[in-house]
Coordinates of C-alpha atoms in Angstrom, one line a residue:
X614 CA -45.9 -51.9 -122.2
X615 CA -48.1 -52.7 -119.4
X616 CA -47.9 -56.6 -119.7
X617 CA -43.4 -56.1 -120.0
X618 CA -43.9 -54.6 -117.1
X619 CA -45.7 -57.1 -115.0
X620 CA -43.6 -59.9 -116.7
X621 CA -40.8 -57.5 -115.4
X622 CA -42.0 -57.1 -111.5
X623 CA -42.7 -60.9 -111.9
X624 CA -39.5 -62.1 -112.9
X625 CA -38.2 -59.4 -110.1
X626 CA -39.7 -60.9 -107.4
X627 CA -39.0 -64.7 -108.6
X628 CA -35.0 -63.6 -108.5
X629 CA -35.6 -62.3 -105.0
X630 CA -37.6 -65.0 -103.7
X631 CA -34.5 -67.3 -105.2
X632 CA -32.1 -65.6 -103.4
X633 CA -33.7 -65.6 -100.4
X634 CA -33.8 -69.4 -100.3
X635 CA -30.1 -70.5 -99.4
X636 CA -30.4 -68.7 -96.2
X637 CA -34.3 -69.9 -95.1
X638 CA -33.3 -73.4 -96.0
X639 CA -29.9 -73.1 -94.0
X640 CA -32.1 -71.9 -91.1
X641 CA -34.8 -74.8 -91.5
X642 CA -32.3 -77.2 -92.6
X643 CA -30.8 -76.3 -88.8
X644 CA -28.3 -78.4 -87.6
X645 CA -26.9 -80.2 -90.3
X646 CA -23.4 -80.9 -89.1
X647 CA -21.4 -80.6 -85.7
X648 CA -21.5 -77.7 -83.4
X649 CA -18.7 -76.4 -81.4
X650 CA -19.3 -75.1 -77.8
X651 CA -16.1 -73.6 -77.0
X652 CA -15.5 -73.3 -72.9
X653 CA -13.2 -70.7 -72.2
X654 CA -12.2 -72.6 -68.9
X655 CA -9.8 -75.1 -68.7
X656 CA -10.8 -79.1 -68.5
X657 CA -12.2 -80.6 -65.2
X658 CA -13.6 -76.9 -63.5
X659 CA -17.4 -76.5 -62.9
X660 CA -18.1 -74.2 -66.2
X661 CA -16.6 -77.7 -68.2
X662 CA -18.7 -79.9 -66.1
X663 CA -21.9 -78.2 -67.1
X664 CA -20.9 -77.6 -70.6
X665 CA -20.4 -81.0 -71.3
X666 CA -23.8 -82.2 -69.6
X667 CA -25.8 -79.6 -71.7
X668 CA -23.7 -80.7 -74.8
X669 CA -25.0 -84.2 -74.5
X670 CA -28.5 -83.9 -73.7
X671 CA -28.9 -81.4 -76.6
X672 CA -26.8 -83.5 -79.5
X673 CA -29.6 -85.8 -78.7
X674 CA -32.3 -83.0 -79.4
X675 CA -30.9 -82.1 -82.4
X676 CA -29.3 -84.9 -83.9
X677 CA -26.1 -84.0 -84.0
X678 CA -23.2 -83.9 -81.8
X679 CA -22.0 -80.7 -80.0
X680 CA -18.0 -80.7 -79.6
X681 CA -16.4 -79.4 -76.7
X682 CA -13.6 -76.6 -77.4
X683 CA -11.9 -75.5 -74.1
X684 CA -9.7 -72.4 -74.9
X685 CA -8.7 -71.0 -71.7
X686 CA -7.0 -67.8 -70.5
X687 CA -7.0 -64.4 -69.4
X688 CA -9.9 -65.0 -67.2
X689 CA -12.2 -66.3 -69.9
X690 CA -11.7 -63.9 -72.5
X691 CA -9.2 -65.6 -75.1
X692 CA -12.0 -68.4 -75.9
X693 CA -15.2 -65.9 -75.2
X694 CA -13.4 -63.7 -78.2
X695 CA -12.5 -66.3 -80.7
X696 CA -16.9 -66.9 -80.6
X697 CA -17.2 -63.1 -80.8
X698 CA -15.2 -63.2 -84.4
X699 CA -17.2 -66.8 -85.5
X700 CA -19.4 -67.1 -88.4
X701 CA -22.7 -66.1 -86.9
X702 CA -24.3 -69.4 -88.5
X703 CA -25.1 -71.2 -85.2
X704 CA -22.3 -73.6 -85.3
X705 CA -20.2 -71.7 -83.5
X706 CA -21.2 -70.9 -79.1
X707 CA -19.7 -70.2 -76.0
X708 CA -20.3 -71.0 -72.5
X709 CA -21.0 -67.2 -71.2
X710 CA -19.4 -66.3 -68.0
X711 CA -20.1 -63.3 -65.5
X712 CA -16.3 -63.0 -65.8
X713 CA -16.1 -63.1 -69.7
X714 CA -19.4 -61.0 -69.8
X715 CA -19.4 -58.7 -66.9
X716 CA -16.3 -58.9 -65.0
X717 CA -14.0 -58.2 -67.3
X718 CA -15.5 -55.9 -69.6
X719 CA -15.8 -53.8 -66.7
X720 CA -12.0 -53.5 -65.8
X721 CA -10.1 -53.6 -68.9
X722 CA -10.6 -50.8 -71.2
X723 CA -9.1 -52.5 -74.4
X724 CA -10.8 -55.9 -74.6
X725 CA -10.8 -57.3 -78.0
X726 CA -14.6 -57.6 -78.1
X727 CA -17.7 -56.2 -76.7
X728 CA -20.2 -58.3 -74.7
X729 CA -23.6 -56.4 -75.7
X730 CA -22.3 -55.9 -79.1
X731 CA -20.7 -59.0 -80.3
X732 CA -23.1 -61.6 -78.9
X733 CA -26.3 -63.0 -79.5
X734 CA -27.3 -64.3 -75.2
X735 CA -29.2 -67.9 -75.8
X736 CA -30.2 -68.5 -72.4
X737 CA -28.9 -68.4 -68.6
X738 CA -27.8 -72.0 -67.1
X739 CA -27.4 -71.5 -64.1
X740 CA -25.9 -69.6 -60.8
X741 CA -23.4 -69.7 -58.2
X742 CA -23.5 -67.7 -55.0
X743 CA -20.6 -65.7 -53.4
X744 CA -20.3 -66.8 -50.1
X745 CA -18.4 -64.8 -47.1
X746 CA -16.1 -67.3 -45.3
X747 CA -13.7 -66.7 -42.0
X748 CA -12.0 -68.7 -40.3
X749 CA -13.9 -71.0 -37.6
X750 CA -12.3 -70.1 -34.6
X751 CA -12.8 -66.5 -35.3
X752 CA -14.2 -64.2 -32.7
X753 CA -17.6 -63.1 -34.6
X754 CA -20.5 -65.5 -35.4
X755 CA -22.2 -63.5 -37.7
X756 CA -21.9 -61.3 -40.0
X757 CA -23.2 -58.3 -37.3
X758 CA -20.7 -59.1 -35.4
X759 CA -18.1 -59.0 -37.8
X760 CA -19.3 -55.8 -39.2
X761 CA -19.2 -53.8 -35.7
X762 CA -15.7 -55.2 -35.4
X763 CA -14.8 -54.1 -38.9
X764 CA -16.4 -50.5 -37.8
X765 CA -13.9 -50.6 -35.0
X766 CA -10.7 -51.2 -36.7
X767 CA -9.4 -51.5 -40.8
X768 CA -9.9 -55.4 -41.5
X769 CA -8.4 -57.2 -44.0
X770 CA -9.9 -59.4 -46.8
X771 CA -8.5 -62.2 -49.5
X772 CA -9.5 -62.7 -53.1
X773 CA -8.4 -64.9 -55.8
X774 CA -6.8 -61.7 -57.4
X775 CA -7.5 -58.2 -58.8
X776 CA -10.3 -58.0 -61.0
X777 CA -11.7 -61.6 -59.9
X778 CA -15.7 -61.6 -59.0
X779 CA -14.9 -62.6 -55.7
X780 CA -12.2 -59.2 -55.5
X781 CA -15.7 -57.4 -57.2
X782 CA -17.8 -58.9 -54.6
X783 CA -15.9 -57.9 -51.7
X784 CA -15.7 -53.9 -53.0
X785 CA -19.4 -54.1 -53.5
X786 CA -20.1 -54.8 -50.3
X787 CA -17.8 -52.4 -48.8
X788 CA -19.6 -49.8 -50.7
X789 CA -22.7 -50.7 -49.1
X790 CA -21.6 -50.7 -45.2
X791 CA -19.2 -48.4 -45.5
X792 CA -16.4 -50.2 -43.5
X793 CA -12.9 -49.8 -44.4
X794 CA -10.7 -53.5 -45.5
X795 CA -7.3 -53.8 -47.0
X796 CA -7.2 -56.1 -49.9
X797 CA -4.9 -58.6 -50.4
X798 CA -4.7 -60.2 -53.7
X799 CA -3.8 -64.0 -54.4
X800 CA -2.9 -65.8 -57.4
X801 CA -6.4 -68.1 -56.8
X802 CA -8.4 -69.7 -54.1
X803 CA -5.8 -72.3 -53.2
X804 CA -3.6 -69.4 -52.4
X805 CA -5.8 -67.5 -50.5
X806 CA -8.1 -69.8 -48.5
X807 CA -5.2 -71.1 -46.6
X808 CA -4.5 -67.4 -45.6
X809 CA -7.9 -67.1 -44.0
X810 CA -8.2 -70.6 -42.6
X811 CA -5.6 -69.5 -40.6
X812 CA -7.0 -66.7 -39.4
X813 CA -3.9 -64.3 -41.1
X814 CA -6.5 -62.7 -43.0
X815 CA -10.0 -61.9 -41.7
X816 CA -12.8 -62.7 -44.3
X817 CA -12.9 -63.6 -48.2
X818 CA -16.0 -63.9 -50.6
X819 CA -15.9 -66.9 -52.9
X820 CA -18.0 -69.3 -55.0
X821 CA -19.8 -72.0 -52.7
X822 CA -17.9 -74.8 -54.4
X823 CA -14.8 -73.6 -54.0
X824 CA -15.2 -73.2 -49.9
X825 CA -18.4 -75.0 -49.3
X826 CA -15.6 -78.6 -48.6
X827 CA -13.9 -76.4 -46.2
X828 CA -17.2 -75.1 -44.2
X829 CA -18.4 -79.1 -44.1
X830 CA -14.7 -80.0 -42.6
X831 CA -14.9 -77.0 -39.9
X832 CA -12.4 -74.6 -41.1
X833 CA -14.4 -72.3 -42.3
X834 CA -17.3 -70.7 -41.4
X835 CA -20.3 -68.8 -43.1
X836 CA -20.7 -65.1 -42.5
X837 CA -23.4 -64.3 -45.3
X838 CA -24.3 -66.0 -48.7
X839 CA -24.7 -63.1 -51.4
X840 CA -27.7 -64.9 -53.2
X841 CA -31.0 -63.1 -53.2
X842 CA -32.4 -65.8 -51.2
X843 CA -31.0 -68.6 -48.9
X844 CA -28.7 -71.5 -50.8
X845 CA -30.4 -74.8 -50.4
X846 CA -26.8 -76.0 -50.2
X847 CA -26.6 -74.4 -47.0
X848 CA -30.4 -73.8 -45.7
X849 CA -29.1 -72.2 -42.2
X850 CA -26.4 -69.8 -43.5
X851 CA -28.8 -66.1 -43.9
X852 CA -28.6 -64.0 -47.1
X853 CA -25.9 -61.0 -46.7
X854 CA -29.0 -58.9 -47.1
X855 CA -31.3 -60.5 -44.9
X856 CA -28.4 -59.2 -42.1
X857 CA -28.4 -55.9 -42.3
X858 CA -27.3 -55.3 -46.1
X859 CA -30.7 -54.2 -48.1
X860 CA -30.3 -55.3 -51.6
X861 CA -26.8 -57.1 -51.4
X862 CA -26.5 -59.7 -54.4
X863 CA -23.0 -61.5 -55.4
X864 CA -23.7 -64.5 -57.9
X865 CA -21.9 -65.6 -60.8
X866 CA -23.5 -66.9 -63.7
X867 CA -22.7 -69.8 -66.3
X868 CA -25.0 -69.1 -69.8
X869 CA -24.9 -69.9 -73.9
X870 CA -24.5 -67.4 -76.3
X871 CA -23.9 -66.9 -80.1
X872 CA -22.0 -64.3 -82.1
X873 CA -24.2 -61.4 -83.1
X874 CA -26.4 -61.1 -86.3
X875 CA -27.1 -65.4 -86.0
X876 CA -30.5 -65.7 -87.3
X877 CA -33.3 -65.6 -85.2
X878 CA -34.8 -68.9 -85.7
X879 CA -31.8 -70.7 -84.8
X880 CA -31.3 -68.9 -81.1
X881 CA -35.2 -69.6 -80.4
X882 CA -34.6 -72.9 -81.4
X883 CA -31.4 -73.0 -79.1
X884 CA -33.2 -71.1 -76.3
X885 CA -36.3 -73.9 -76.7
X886 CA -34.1 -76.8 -76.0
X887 CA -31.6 -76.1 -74.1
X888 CA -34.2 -74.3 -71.6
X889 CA -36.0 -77.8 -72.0
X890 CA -32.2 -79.5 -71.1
X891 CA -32.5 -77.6 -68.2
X892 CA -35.6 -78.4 -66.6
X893 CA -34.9 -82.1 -66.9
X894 CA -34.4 -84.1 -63.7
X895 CA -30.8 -85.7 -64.5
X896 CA -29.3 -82.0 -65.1
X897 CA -31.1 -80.6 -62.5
X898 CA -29.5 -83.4 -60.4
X899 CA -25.8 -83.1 -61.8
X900 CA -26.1 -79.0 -61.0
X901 CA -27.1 -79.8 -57.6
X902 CA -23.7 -82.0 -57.5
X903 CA -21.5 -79.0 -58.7
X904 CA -23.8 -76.4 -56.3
X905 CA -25.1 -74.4 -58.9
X906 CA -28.6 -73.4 -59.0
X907 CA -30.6 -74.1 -61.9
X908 CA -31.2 -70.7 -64.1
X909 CA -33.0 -70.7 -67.6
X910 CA -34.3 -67.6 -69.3
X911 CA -36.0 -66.2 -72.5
X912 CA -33.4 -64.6 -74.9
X913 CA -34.4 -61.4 -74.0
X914 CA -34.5 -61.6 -70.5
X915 CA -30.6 -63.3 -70.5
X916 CA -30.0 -60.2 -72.5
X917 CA -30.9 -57.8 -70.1
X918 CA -29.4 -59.8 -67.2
X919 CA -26.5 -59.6 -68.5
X920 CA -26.3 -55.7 -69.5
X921 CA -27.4 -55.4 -66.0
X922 CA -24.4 -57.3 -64.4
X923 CA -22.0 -55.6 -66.8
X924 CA -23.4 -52.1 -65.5
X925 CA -23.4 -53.4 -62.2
X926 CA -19.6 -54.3 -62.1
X927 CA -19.1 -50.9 -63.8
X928 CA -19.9 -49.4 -61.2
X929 CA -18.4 -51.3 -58.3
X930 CA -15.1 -51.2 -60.2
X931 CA -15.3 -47.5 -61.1
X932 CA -16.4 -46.6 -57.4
X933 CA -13.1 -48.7 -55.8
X934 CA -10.7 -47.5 -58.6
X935 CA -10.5 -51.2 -59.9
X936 CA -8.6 -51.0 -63.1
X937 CA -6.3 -54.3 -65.0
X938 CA -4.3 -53.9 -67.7

């Protein structure tokens, strides 16, 4: 009875161990066909740019090729859902936006998936800086200046439309000087940059790309850059916070992630070269090109960025009554 039952145990564990090894060898085996990057931005924008750099340099690293899916629409969401609902085999990622990631889950009550939940975070790319513009022939020359002129009479301010990061932006740093703006939406940048060129509307925050050809040609100029520290795409432009607002931060954020539950060895093995992608010379040069600054991270600490974002707009949208259907 004793030896049937060690034969038994035996013959147990053998089964288990067998079961066990379609899944380890599909994890060391890692990657033996294609992987699809989906971009939930349309063709030609900076998110595609990067996307398709990162995809190059890391086909090579793991011997075979990463295909580029664009699936644009409703502000990033339709594409960053479709990874959400992938196989969670690492054949499946997404290029992981503030607005897919923090933005919007912040705003719309009903979105389709959850950004903590659904999602494995790989590693932050890189980072963009909100940047308050005016027009250059307006009457203050800093951002002190603007302020006690804002503290004097109701201003008004432009964004690329309701529930945008640079809409966000704007609220959060209304919050935290207490001056009063009226905001009026636009259906982008091209719509609303004109509007403050002119001088029609006082002041808008926006990505650095999208005005820094406008502050280069004179017709806009720099009131605060919302980046922790100075831009070294504009060295003499001083930090929102270094001006009088403590603490003030307004980036967005371009990352990699995976659906949830994808094994563990494959992200590490993700985060380990594509954080290697990253500190390469050639990407670090094609970045600096689109004015992003360089950004890789562990796994965990993308993770917690990007809780801390989400909470962030939370709160900036609860406290301005920011709500899209």
């Amino acid at each position: 009875m004793q030896l049937n039952r060690r034969a038994f145990c035996a013959s147990s564990a053998a089964a288990i161990a067998t079961a066990a090894l379609p899944a380890a060898w599909a994890q060391s085996d890692y990657p033996n066909r294609p992987i699809r990057l989906v971009v939930p931005i349309v063709a030609g924008q900076a998110t595609d740019i990067l996307a398709r750099v990162v995809a190059d340099q890391l086909g090579r690293a793991l011997g075979q090729p990463i295909v580029i899916d664009n699936k644009p629409g409703a502000g990033t969401t339709i594409g960053t859902d479709f990874v959400a609902k992938a196989a969670p085999d690492g054949y499946t990622l997404v290029m992981a936006t503030s607005g897919g990631f923090a933005v919007a889950p912040a705003l719309y009550a009903k979105l389709p998936y959850d950004p903590i939940r659904d999602f494995a975070p790989i590693t932050n790319l890189g980072t963009v800086t909100q940047t308050l513009v005016t027009a250059a022939n307006a009457p203050w020359k800093d951002l002190p200046q603007f302020l006690a002129a804002a503290k004097a009479k109701s201003m008004s301010y432009a964004s690329a439309g309701i529930g945008t990061t640079s809409h966000l932006a704007t609220e959060a740093f209304i919050g935290q000087t207490g001056i009063q703006m009226v905001h009026v939406p636009f259906k982008g940048v091209s719509e609303a940059q004109p509007q403050v060129i002119s001088g029609q509307i006082e002041v808008m925050f926006d990505a650095l790309p999208a005005v820094l050809p406008q502050i280069k040609a004179g017709r806009l100029r720099v009131l605060g850059v919302g980046s922790a520290q100075r831009s070294p795409f504009l060295p003499d432009a001083p930090t929102i916070a270094e001006q009088g607002v403590p603490g003030f931060e307004a980036i967005g954020w371009i990352g990699v992630a995976a659906p949830a539950k994808t094994p563990a060895p494959i992200l590490d093995r993700l985060n380990t070269e594509l954080r290697r992608i990253m500190a390469l010379p050639e990407t670090r040069e094609k970045l600096r090109t689109l004015y992003f600054t360089p950004a890789e991270s562990t796994r965990e600490a993308f993770a917690q960025f990007i809780a801390a974002d989400l909470a962030k707009s939370a709160r900036v949208a609860k406290a301005a009554r920011i709500t899209a259907e």
